[in-house]
Amino acid sequence: MYTLLKPLLVREELLKRGMQFFTPLEFSSILNLPDYKAKYFLEKFTHEGLLLRLKKGLYVLKSDLPSEEEIANRLYRPSYLSFEYVLAYYNILPEMPYTVTSATTKPTRTFTIDGKTFSYFSIKKNAYTGYVLTKTEKKSFLIAEPEKALVDYLYFVTIGKKPLNDRLRTASLNKAKLIKYATFYKRSSLGMLIKNLK
């Protein structure tokens, strides 16, 4: 099995098994390696650029990176894409932000990976809803519905954690959905802000 330690064969094996993300334990199991050999390979080839370490205990192939949406979902769980990133994704905001933003029930956290920033904002457990699984041929990820992304964002505006962007395009959104999602946050100023949206 030592021949599998050749980087190209390792890459082929991971791709064949659809292992976009893997832990050291999964890596040693897939390649039938003792833990110390797996650890050595992961360290060596992360340093040499074949692999990318997303965080402690989580790796991807640098040559076959998952999408930033999939990385965002996997990096910090539970989470779904929301806030400015998703508002731009749905053209509610005219410009794409530099940061990939997500909602989580865990503490607020930021990761920087390969020059890209992934930010997670903590929301109440009962507000952790309003997202869908989006699937294409090449990727699948959890993303807020447009109305929920806006409500998540505006909640943080009302508590003074985010500035209000005056370029929001909200005309196409479902007002009833916005009001429904706002009720999960139980904050009257959020309800008022949504009712006053143009």
Coordinates of N, CA, C and O in Angstrom, one line a residue:
M1 N 0.8 -1.2 0.0 CA 0.0 0.0 0.0 C 0.9 1.3 0.0 O 0.4 2.4 -0.2
Y2 N 2.2 1.1 0.2 CA 3.0 2.3 0.3 C 3.1 3.0 -1.0 O 3.4 4.2 -1.0
T3 N 2.9 2.3 -2.1 CA 2.9 3.0 -3.4 C 1.8 4.1 -3.5 O 1.9 5.1 -4.2
L4 N 0.7 3.9 -2.7 CA -0.3 4.9 -2.6 C 0.1 6.3 -2.0 O -0.6 7.2 -2.1
L5 N 1.3 6.2 -1.4 CA 1.8 7.5 -0.8 C 2.3 8.4 -1.9 O 2.7 9.5 -1.6
K6 N 2.4 8.0 -3.2 CA 2.7 8.9 -4.3 C 1.6 9.9 -4.4 O 0.4 9.5 -4.5
P7 N 1.9 11.2 -4.4 CA 0.8 12.2 -4.4 C -0.2 12.0 -5.5 O -1.4 12.2 -5.2
L8 N 0.1 11.7 -6.7 CA -0.9 11.6 -7.8 C -1.8 10.5 -7.5 O -3.0 10.6 -7.8
L9 N -1.3 9.4 -7.0 CA -2.2 8.2 -6.7 C -3.1 8.5 -5.5 O -4.3 8.1 -5.5
V10 N -2.6 9.3 -4.5 CA -3.4 9.7 -3.4 C -4.6 10.6 -3.9 O -5.7 10.4 -3.5
R11 N -4.2 11.5 -4.7 CA -5.2 12.4 -5.3 C -6.3 11.6 -6.0 O -7.5 11.9 -5.9
E12 N -5.9 10.7 -6.9 CA -6.8 9.9 -7.7 C -7.7 9.1 -6.8 O -8.9 9.0 -7.0
E13 N -7.2 8.5 -5.7 CA -8.0 7.7 -4.8 C -9.0 8.6 -4.0 O -10.2 8.2 -3.9
L14 N -8.6 9.8 -3.6 CA -9.5 10.7 -2.9 C -10.7 11.1 -3.9 O -11.8 11.1 -3.5
L15 N -10.3 11.4 -5.1 CA -11.3 11.9 -6.1 C -12.3 10.8 -6.4 O -13.5 11.0 -6.6
K16 N -11.7 9.6 -6.6 CA -12.5 8.4 -6.9 C -13.6 8.1 -5.9 O -14.7 7.8 -6.1
R17 N -13.2 8.4 -4.6 CA -14.1 8.2 -3.5 C -15.0 9.4 -3.2 O -15.8 9.4 -2.2
G18 N -14.8 10.5 -3.9 CA -15.6 11.7 -3.7 C -15.3 12.4 -2.4 O -16.2 13.0 -1.8
M19 N -14.1 12.2 -1.9 CA -13.7 12.8 -0.7 C -13.2 14.2 -0.9 O -12.0 14.5 -1.0
Q20 N -14.1 15.2 -0.9 CA -13.7 16.6 -1.1 C -13.0 17.1 0.2 O -12.1 17.8 0.1
F21 N -13.6 16.7 1.3 CA -13.0 17.0 2.6 C -12.7 15.8 3.4 O -13.4 14.7 3.2
F22 N -11.6 15.8 4.1 CA -11.2 14.6 4.9 C -10.4 14.9 6.1 O -9.7 16.0 6.2
T23 N -10.6 14.1 7.1 CA -9.9 14.2 8.4 C -8.7 13.3 8.3 O -8.6 12.4 7.5
P24 N -7.7 13.5 9.2 CA -6.6 12.5 9.3 C -7.0 11.1 9.5 O -6.5 10.2 8.9
L25 N -8.1 10.9 10.3 CA -8.6 9.5 10.5 C -9.1 8.9 9.2 O -8.9 7.8 8.9
E26 N -9.9 9.7 8.5 CA -10.5 9.2 7.2 C -9.4 8.9 6.2 O -9.4 8.0 5.5
F27 N -8.4 9.8 6.2 CA -7.3 9.7 5.3 C -6.5 8.4 5.5 O -6.2 7.6 4.6
S28 N -6.2 8.1 6.8 CA -5.4 6.9 7.1 C -6.3 5.6 6.9 O -5.8 4.6 6.4
S29 N -7.6 5.7 7.0 CA -8.5 4.6 6.8 C -8.6 4.3 5.3 O -8.5 3.2 4.9
I30 N -8.8 5.4 4.5 CA -8.9 5.2 3.0 C -7.7 4.6 2.4 O -7.7 3.7 1.6
L31 N -6.5 5.0 2.9 CA -5.3 4.6 2.3 C -4.6 3.4 3.1 O -3.5 2.9 2.8
N32 N -5.4 3.0 4.1 CA -4.9 1.8 4.9 C -3.5 2.1 5.5 O -2.6 1.3 5.3
L33 N -3.3 3.2 6.1 CA -2.0 3.7 6.6 C -2.0 3.7 8.1 O -3.1 4.1 8.7
P34 N -0.9 3.5 8.8 CA -0.8 3.8 10.2 C -0.9 5.3 10.4 O -0.6 6.1 9.5
D35 N -1.5 5.7 11.6 CA -1.7 7.1 11.8 C -0.5 8.0 11.6 O -0.6 9.1 11.1
Y36 N 0.7 7.5 12.1 CA 1.9 8.3 12.0 C 2.3 8.6 10.5 O 2.8 9.6 10.2
K37 N 2.1 7.6 9.7 CA 2.4 7.8 8.2 C 1.4 8.8 7.6 O 1.8 9.6 6.8
A38 N 0.2 8.6 8.0 CA -0.9 9.6 7.4 C -0.5 11.0 7.9 O -0.6 11.9 7.1
K39 N -0.2 11.1 9.1 CA 0.2 12.5 9.7 C 1.3 13.1 9.0 O 1.3 14.2 8.6
Y40 N 2.4 12.2 8.7 CA 3.6 12.7 8.0 C 3.2 13.2 6.6 O 3.6 14.2 6.1
F41 N 2.4 12.3 5.9 CA 2.0 12.7 4.5 C 1.2 14.0 4.5 O 1.5 14.9 3.7
L42 N 0.2 14.1 5.4 CA -0.6 15.3 5.4 C 0.3 16.6 5.7 O 0.1 17.6 5.0
E43 N 1.2 16.5 6.6 CA 2.0 17.6 6.9 C 2.9 18.0 5.7 O 3.1 19.1 5.4
K44 N 3.6 16.9 5.2 CA 4.5 17.2 4.1 C 3.9 17.8 2.9 O 4.3 18.7 2.3
F45 N 2.7 17.2 2.5 CA 2.1 17.6 1.2 C 1.2 18.9 1.4 O 0.8 19.5 0.4
T46 N 0.9 19.2 2.6 CA 0.3 20.5 2.9 C 1.3 21.6 2.7 O 1.1 22.6 2.0
H47 N 2.5 21.3 3.2 CA 3.7 22.2 3.1 C 4.1 22.4 1.6 O 4.4 23.5 1.1
E48 N 4.0 21.3 0.8 CA 4.4 21.3 -0.6 C 3.3 21.8 -1.5 O 3.5 21.9 -2.7
G49 N 2.1 22.0 -1.0 CA 1.0 22.6 -1.8 C 0.0 21.7 -2.5 O -0.9 22.1 -3.2
L50 N 0.1 20.4 -2.2 CA -0.9 19.4 -2.8 C -2.2 19.5 -2.0 O -3.3 19.5 -2.6
L51 N -2.1 19.7 -0.7 CA -3.2 19.7 0.2 C -3.4 21.1 0.8 O -2.4 21.9 0.9
L52 N -4.6 21.4 1.3 CA -4.8 22.7 2.0 C -5.5 22.3 3.3 O -6.5 21.5 3.3
R53 N -4.9 22.8 4.4 CA -5.5 22.5 5.7 C -6.5 23.6 6.0 O -6.1 24.8 6.1
L54 N -7.8 23.3 6.1 CA -8.8 24.3 6.4 C -8.8 24.8 7.8 O -9.0 25.9 8.1
K55 N -8.6 23.8 8.7 CA -8.5 24.1 10.1 C -7.9 22.8 10.7 O -7.7 21.8 10.0
K56 N -7.7 22.8 12.0 CA -7.1 21.6 12.7 C -8.0 20.4 12.4 O -9.2 20.4 12.7
G57 N -7.4 19.4 11.7 CA -8.2 18.1 11.5 C -9.1 18.1 10.3 O -9.9 17.2 10.1
L58 N -8.9 19.1 9.4 CA -9.8 19.1 8.2 C -9.0 19.6 7.0 O -8.4 20.7 7.0
Y59 N -8.9 18.7 5.9 CA -8.1 19.0 4.8 C -8.9 18.9 3.5 O -10.0 18.2 3.4
V60 N -8.4 19.5 2.4 CA -8.9 19.3 1.0 C -7.8 19.2 0.1 O -6.6 19.6 0.4
L61 N -8.0 18.8 -1.1 CA -7.0 18.8 -2.2 C -7.0 20.2 -2.7 O -8.0 20.7 -3.2
K62 N -5.8 20.8 -2.7 CA -5.6 22.1 -3.2 C -5.9 22.2 -4.7 O -6.3 23.2 -5.3
S63 N -5.6 21.1 -5.4 CA -5.7 21.1 -6.9 C -7.2 20.9 -7.3 O -7.6 21.2 -8.4
D64 N -8.0 20.5 -6.3 CA -9.5 20.3 -6.6 C -10.3 20.9 -5.5 O -11.1 20.1 -4.9
L65 N -10.1 22.1 -5.3 CA -10.8 22.8 -4.2 C -12.3 22.7 -4.3 O -12.9 23.0 -5.4
P66 N -13.0 22.4 -3.2 CA -14.5 22.6 -3.2 C -14.8 24.1 -3.4 O -14.0 24.9 -3.3
S67 N -16.1 24.4 -3.7 CA -16.5 25.8 -3.9 C -16.4 26.5 -2.5 O -16.5 25.8 -1.5
E68 N -16.3 27.8 -2.6 CA -16.3 28.6 -1.3 C -17.6 28.4 -0.5 O -17.5 28.4 0.7
E69 N -18.7 28.1 -1.2 CA -19.9 27.9 -0.5 C -19.9 26.6 0.3 O -20.3 26.5 1.5
E70 N -19.3 25.5 -0.3 CA -19.2 24.2 0.3 C -18.2 24.3 1.5 O -18.4 23.7 2.5
I71 N -17.1 25.0 1.3 CA -16.1 25.2 2.3 C -16.8 25.9 3.5 O -16.6 25.5 4.7
A72 N -17.5 26.9 3.2 CA -18.2 27.7 4.3 C -19.1 26.8 5.1 O -19.1 26.8 6.4
N73 N -19.9 25.9 4.5 CA -20.8 25.0 5.2 C -20.0 24.0 6.0 O -20.5 23.6 7.1
R74 N -18.9 23.5 5.5 CA -18.2 22.4 6.2 C -17.2 22.9 7.3 O -17.0 22.2 8.3
L75 N -16.8 24.1 7.2 CA -15.7 24.7 8.1 C -16.2 24.8 9.5 O -15.5 24.6 10.5
Y76 N -17.5 25.2 9.7 CA -18.0 25.5 11.0 C -19.5 25.0 11.0 O -20.3 25.6 10.3
R77 N -19.8 24.0 11.8 CA -21.1 23.4 11.7 C -21.8 23.6 13.1 O -21.1 23.4 14.1
P78 N -23.2 23.7 13.1 CA -24.1 23.9 12.0 C -24.0 25.3 11.5 O -23.8 26.3 12.2
S79 N -24.1 25.5 10.2 CA -24.1 26.8 9.6 C -24.8 26.8 8.2 O -24.9 25.7 7.6
Y80 N -25.3 27.9 7.8 CA -25.8 28.1 6.4 C -25.4 29.5 5.9 O -25.2 30.4 6.7
L81 N -25.2 29.6 4.6 CA -24.8 30.9 4.1 C -25.9 31.9 4.2 O -27.1 31.6 4.0
S82 N -25.5 33.2 4.6 CA -26.5 34.2 4.8 C -25.9 35.6 4.8 O -24.8 35.7 4.3
F83 N -26.6 36.6 5.3 CA -26.1 38.0 5.4 C -25.7 38.5 4.0 O -26.3 38.2 3.0
E84 N -24.6 39.4 4.0 CA -24.3 40.1 2.8 C -23.9 39.2 1.6 O -24.2 39.5 0.5
Y85 N -23.2 38.1 1.9 CA -22.8 37.2 0.8 C -24.0 36.7 0.1 O -24.0 36.7 -1.2
V86 N -25.1 36.3 0.8 CA -26.3 35.8 0.1 C -27.1 36.9 -0.5 O -27.7 36.7 -1.6
L87 N -27.1 38.1 0.1 CA -27.8 39.2 -0.5 C -27.2 39.6 -1.8 O -27.9 39.9 -2.8
A88 N -25.9 39.5 -1.9 CA -25.2 39.7 -3.2 C -25.5 38.6 -4.2 O -25.7 38.8 -5.4
Y89 N -25.5 37.4 -3.7 CA -25.8 36.1 -4.5 C -27.1 36.3 -5.2 O -27.3 35.9 -6.3
Y90 N -28.1 36.8 -4.5 CA -29.5 37.0 -5.0 C -29.7 38.4 -5.7 O -30.8 38.8 -6.0
N91 N -28.6 39.2 -5.8 CA -28.7 40.5 -6.4 C -29.5 41.5 -5.6 O -30.1 42.5 -6.1
I92 N -29.6 41.3 -4.3 CA -30.3 42.2 -3.4 C -29.3 43.3 -3.0 O -29.7 44.5 -2.8
L93 N -28.1 43.0 -3.0 CA -27.0 43.9 -2.8 C -26.2 44.0 -4.2 O -26.0 42.9 -4.8
P94 N -25.8 45.1 -4.7 CA -25.2 45.2 -6.0 C -23.8 44.7 -6.1 O -23.3 44.3 -7.1
E95 N -23.1 44.6 -4.9 CA -21.7 44.2 -5.0 C -21.4 43.0 -4.1 O -22.0 42.8 -3.1
M96 N -20.5 42.1 -4.6 CA -20.2 40.9 -3.9 C -19.2 41.2 -2.8 O -18.2 41.9 -3.0
P97 N -19.5 40.9 -1.5 CA -18.5 41.2 -0.5 C -17.3 40.3 -0.5 O -17.3 39.3 -1.2
Y98 N -16.2 40.8 0.1 CA -15.0 40.0 0.1 C -15.1 38.8 1.1 O -14.3 37.8 1.0
T99 N -16.0 38.9 2.0 CA -16.1 37.9 3.1 C -17.3 36.9 2.8 O -18.4 37.4 2.3
V100 N -17.1 35.6 3.0 CA -18.2 34.7 2.8 C -18.9 34.6 4.2 O -18.3 34.2 5.2
T101 N -20.2 35.0 4.3 CA -20.8 35.2 5.6 C -21.9 34.1 5.8 O -22.6 33.7 4.9
S102 N -21.9 33.6 7.0 CA -22.9 32.5 7.3 C -23.5 32.7 8.7 O -22.9 33.4 9.6
A103 N -24.6 32.1 8.9 CA -25.3 32.1 10.2 C -25.0 30.8 10.9 O -24.9 29.7 10.3
T104 N -24.8 30.8 12.2 CA -24.6 29.6 13.0 C -25.2 29.8 14.4 O -25.6 30.9 14.8
T105 N -25.4 28.6 15.1 CA -25.9 28.7 16.4 C -24.8 28.6 17.4 O -24.9 28.7 18.6
K106 N -23.6 28.4 16.9 CA -22.4 28.4 17.7 C -21.8 29.8 17.9 O -22.3 30.7 17.3
P107 N -20.8 30.0 18.7 CA -20.2 31.4 18.9 C -19.7 32.0 17.6 O -19.3 31.2 16.7
T108 N -19.8 33.3 17.5 CA -19.3 34.0 16.3 C -17.8 33.7 16.1 O -17.1 33.6 17.1
R109 N -17.5 33.5 14.8 CA -16.1 33.1 14.6 C -15.7 33.5 13.1 O -16.5 33.6 12.3
T110 N -14.4 33.7 12.9 CA -13.9 34.1 11.6 C -12.7 33.2 11.3 O -11.8 33.0 12.2
F111 N -12.6 32.7 10.1 CA -11.5 31.9 9.6 C -10.9 32.6 8.3 O -11.7 33.1 7.5
T112 N -9.6 32.6 8.2 CA -9.0 33.1 6.9 C -8.3 31.9 6.3 O -7.4 31.3 6.9
I113 N -8.7 31.5 5.1 CA -8.1 30.4 4.4 C -7.6 30.7 3.0 O -8.5 31.2 2.2
D114 N -6.4 30.6 2.8 CA -5.8 30.9 1.4 C -6.2 32.3 0.9 O -6.6 32.4 -0.2
G115 N -6.2 33.2 1.8 CA -6.5 34.6 1.5 C -8.0 35.0 1.5 O -8.4 36.1 1.2
K116 N -8.9 34.0 1.7 CA -10.4 34.2 1.8 C -10.9 34.2 3.2 O -10.5 33.3 4.0
T117 N -11.7 35.1 3.5 CA -12.3 35.2 4.9 C -13.7 34.6 4.9 O -14.5 34.9 4.1
F118 N -13.9 33.8 5.9 CA -15.2 33.1 6.2 C -15.6 33.6 7.6 O -15.0 33.3 8.6
S119 N -16.7 34.3 7.6 CA -17.3 34.8 8.9 C -18.6 34.2 9.3 O -19.5 34.0 8.4
Y120 N -18.7 33.8 10.6 CA -19.9 33.1 11.1 C -20.5 34.0 12.2 O -19.8 34.3 13.1
F121 N -21.8 34.3 12.1 CA -22.4 35.2 13.1 C -23.4 34.3 13.8 O -24.3 33.6 13.2
S122 N -23.4 34.4 15.1 CA -24.2 33.6 16.0 C -25.7 34.2 16.1 O -25.8 35.3 16.3
I123 N -26.6 33.3 15.8 CA -28.0 33.7 15.9 C -28.7 32.8 16.9 O -28.2 31.7 17.2
K124 N -29.9 33.2 17.3 CA -30.7 32.4 18.2 C -31.1 31.0 17.6 O -31.4 31.0 16.4
K125 N -31.2 30.0 18.4 CA -31.5 28.7 17.9 C -32.9 28.7 17.2 O -33.1 28.0 16.2
N126 N -33.9 29.4 17.8 CA -35.2 29.4 17.1 C -35.3 30.2 15.8 O -36.2 30.1 15.1
A127 N -34.2 31.0 15.6 CA -34.1 31.7 14.3 C -33.3 31.0 13.3 O -33.1 31.4 12.1
Y128 N -32.8 29.8 13.6 CA -32.0 29.0 12.7 C -32.9 28.2 11.8 O -33.1 27.0 12.0
T129 N -33.4 28.9 10.8 CA -34.4 28.3 9.9 C -34.3 29.1 8.6 O -33.6 30.1 8.5
G130 N -35.2 28.8 7.6 CA -35.3 29.6 6.4 C -34.1 29.4 5.4 O -33.8 30.3 4.6
Y131 N -33.5 28.3 5.4 CA -32.5 28.0 4.5 C -32.8 26.7 3.6 O -33.7 25.9 4.0
V132 N -32.2 26.6 2.5 CA -32.5 25.5 1.6 C -31.2 24.8 1.2 O -30.1 25.4 1.2
L133 N -31.3 23.6 0.7 CA -30.1 22.9 0.1 C -30.1 23.1 -1.4 O -31.1 22.8 -2.0
T134 N -29.1 23.9 -1.8 CA -29.0 24.1 -3.3 C -28.0 23.1 -3.9 O -26.9 23.0 -3.4
K135 N -28.5 22.5 -4.9 CA -27.6 21.5 -5.6 C -27.5 21.8 -7.1 O -28.4 22.1 -7.8
T136 N -26.2 21.7 -7.5 CA -25.9 21.8 -8.9 C -25.2 20.5 -9.3 O -24.9 19.7 -8.4
E137 N -24.7 20.3 -10.5 CA -24.0 19.2 -10.9 C -22.7 19.0 -10.1 O -22.3 17.9 -9.7
K138 N -22.1 20.2 -9.8 CA -20.7 20.1 -9.2 C -20.7 20.4 -7.7 O -19.7 20.2 -7.1
K139 N -21.8 21.0 -7.1 CA -21.7 21.4 -5.7 C -23.1 21.4 -5.1 O -24.1 21.5 -5.8
S140 N -23.1 21.3 -3.8 CA -24.3 21.4 -3.0 C -24.0 22.1 -1.7 O -23.0 21.8 -1.1
F141 N -24.9 23.0 -1.3 CA -24.6 23.8 0.0 C -25.9 24.3 0.5 O -26.9 24.4 -0.2
L142 N -25.9 24.6 1.8 CA -27.0 25.2 2.5 C -27.0 26.7 2.4 O -25.9 27.3 2.7
I143 N -28.1 27.4 2.0 CA -28.1 28.8 1.8 C -29.4 29.4 2.2 O -30.5 28.7 2.0
A144 N -29.4 30.5 2.8 CA -30.6 31.2 3.3 C -31.5 31.5 2.1 O -31.0 31.9 1.0
E145 N -32.8 31.5 2.2 CA -33.7 32.1 1.2 C -33.4 33.6 1.2 O -33.0 34.1 2.2
P146 N -33.7 34.3 0.1 CA -33.4 35.7 0.1 C -34.0 36.5 1.2 O -33.4 37.3 1.9
E147 N -35.3 36.2 1.6 CA -36.0 36.9 2.7 C -35.3 36.6 4.0 O -35.1 37.5 4.8
K148 N -34.8 35.4 4.2 CA -34.2 35.1 5.5 C -32.8 35.7 5.6 O -32.4 36.2 6.7
A149 N -32.1 35.8 4.5 CA -30.7 36.4 4.5 C -30.9 37.9 4.9 O -30.1 38.4 5.6
L150 N -32.0 38.5 4.3 CA -32.2 39.9 4.6 C -32.6 40.1 6.1 O -32.1 41.0 6.8
V151 N -33.4 39.3 6.6 CA -33.8 39.4 8.0 C -32.7 39.1 8.9 O -32.5 39.9 9.9
D152 N -31.8 38.1 8.6 CA -30.6 37.9 9.4 C -29.7 39.1 9.5 O -29.3 39.6 10.5
Y153 N -29.5 39.7 8.3 CA -28.7 40.9 8.2 C -29.3 42.1 8.9 O -28.6 42.8 9.7
L154 N -30.6 42.3 8.7 CA -31.2 43.5 9.4 C -31.3 43.3 10.9 O -31.3 44.3 11.6
Y155 N -31.4 42.1 11.4 CA -31.3 41.9 12.8 C -30.0 42.4 13.4 O -30.0 43.1 14.4
F156 N -28.9 42.1 12.7 CA -27.6 42.6 13.2 C -27.5 44.1 13.0 O -26.7 44.7 13.8
V157 N -28.2 44.7 12.1 CA -28.3 46.1 11.9 C -28.9 46.7 13.2 O -28.5 47.7 13.8
T158 N -30.1 46.1 13.6 CA -30.8 46.7 14.7 C -30.1 46.5 16.0 O -30.4 47.3 17.0
I159 N -29.2 45.6 16.1 CA -28.4 45.5 17.4 C -27.1 46.2 17.3 O -26.2 46.1 18.2
G160 N -26.9 46.9 16.2 CA -25.7 47.8 16.1 C -24.4 47.0 15.7 O -23.3 47.5 15.8
K161 N -24.5 45.8 15.2 CA -23.4 45.0 14.8 C -23.0 45.0 13.3 O -21.9 44.6 12.9
K162 N -23.9 45.6 12.5 CA -23.7 45.8 11.1 C -24.2 47.1 10.7 O -25.3 47.5 11.2
P163 N -23.6 47.8 9.7 CA -24.1 49.1 9.2 C -25.2 48.8 8.2 O -25.2 47.8 7.5
L164 N -26.2 49.7 8.1 CA -27.3 49.5 7.1 C -26.8 50.0 5.7 O -26.3 51.1 5.6
N165 N -26.8 49.1 4.8 CA -26.4 49.4 3.4 C -27.6 50.0 2.7 O -28.7 49.4 2.6
D166 N -27.5 51.3 2.2 CA -28.6 52.0 1.6 C -28.8 51.6 0.1 O -29.6 52.2 -0.6
R167 N -28.1 50.5 -0.3 CA -28.3 50.1 -1.7 C -29.0 48.8 -1.8 O -29.0 48.1 -2.9
L168 N -29.7 48.4 -0.8 CA -30.5 47.2 -0.8 C -31.6 47.3 -1.8 O -32.4 48.3 -1.9
R169 N -31.8 46.2 -2.6 CA -32.9 46.2 -3.6 C -33.9 45.1 -3.1 O -33.8 43.9 -3.4
T170 N -35.0 45.6 -2.4 CA -35.9 44.7 -1.8 C -37.2 44.5 -2.4 O -38.1 43.8 -1.9
A171 N -37.4 45.2 -3.5 CA -38.8 45.2 -4.2 C -39.3 43.8 -4.5 O -40.5 43.6 -4.5
S172 N -38.4 42.9 -4.9 CA -38.8 41.6 -5.4 C -39.1 40.6 -4.3 O -39.5 39.5 -4.5
L173 N -38.8 41.0 -3.0 CA -39.0 40.1 -1.9 C -40.4 39.9 -1.4 O -41.2 40.9 -1.5
N174 N -40.7 38.8 -0.8 CA -42.0 38.5 -0.3 C -42.1 39.1 1.1 O -41.5 38.6 2.0
K175 N -42.9 40.1 1.2 CA -43.1 40.9 2.5 C -43.6 40.0 3.6 O -43.2 40.1 4.8
A176 N -44.6 39.1 3.3 CA -45.1 38.2 4.3 C -44.1 37.3 4.9 O -44.0 37.0 6.1
K177 N -43.2 36.8 4.0 CA -42.1 35.9 4.4 C -41.1 36.7 5.3 O -40.6 36.2 6.3
L178 N -40.8 37.9 4.9 CA -39.9 38.8 5.7 C -40.5 39.0 7.1 O -39.7 38.8 8.1
I179 N -41.8 39.3 7.2 CA -42.4 39.5 8.5 C -42.4 38.2 9.4 O -42.1 38.2 10.6
K180 N -42.7 37.1 8.7 CA -42.7 35.8 9.4 C -41.3 35.5 10.0 O -41.1 35.1 11.2
Y181 N -40.2 35.6 9.2 CA -38.9 35.3 9.6 C -38.4 36.3 10.7 O -37.7 35.9 11.7
A182 N -38.9 37.5 10.7 CA -38.5 38.5 11.7 C -39.1 38.1 13.0 O -38.5 38.4 14.1
T183 N -40.2 37.5 13.1 CA -40.8 37.1 14.4 C -40.0 36.2 15.2 O -40.0 36.1 16.4
F184 N -39.1 35.4 14.5 CA -38.2 34.4 15.2 C -37.2 35.2 16.1 O -36.7 34.6 17.1
Y185 N -36.9 36.4 15.7 CA -35.9 37.2 16.5 C -36.5 37.9 17.7 O -35.8 38.4 18.6
K186 N -37.9 38.0 17.7 CA -38.6 38.7 18.8 C -38.0 40.1 19.2 O -37.6 40.3 20.3
R187 N -37.8 40.9 18.1 CA -37.3 42.2 18.3 C -38.1 43.2 17.6 O -38.2 43.2 16.3
S188 N -38.8 44.1 18.3 CA -39.8 45.0 17.7 C -39.1 46.0 16.7 O -39.7 46.2 15.6
S189 N -37.9 46.4 17.0 CA -37.2 47.3 16.0 C -37.0 46.7 14.7 O -37.0 47.3 13.6
L190 N -36.8 45.3 14.7 CA -36.6 44.6 13.4 C -37.9 44.6 12.6 O -37.9 44.8 11.4
G191 N -39.0 44.3 13.3 CA -40.3 44.3 12.7 C -40.6 45.6 12.0 O -41.1 45.7 10.9
M192 N -40.3 46.7 12.8 CA -40.6 48.0 12.3 C -39.7 48.3 11.0 O -40.2 48.9 10.0
L193 N -38.4 48.0 11.1 CA -37.5 48.2 10.0 C -38.0 47.5 8.7 O -38.0 48.1 7.6
I194 N -38.5 46.3 8.9 CA -39.0 45.5 7.7 C -40.3 46.1 7.2 O -40.5 46.2 5.9
K195 N -41.2 46.5 8.1 CA -42.5 47.1 7.6 C -42.2 48.4 6.8 O -43.0 48.8 5.9
N196 N -41.1 49.1 7.1 CA -40.8 50.4 6.4 C -39.9 50.2 5.2 O -39.6 51.2 4.5
L197 N -39.6 49.0 4.8 CA -38.8 48.7 3.6 C -39.6 49.2 2.4 O -40.8 48.9 2.3
K198 N -38.9 49.8 1.4 CA -39.6 50.2 0.2 C -39.8 49.0 -0.7 O -38.9 48.2 -0.8

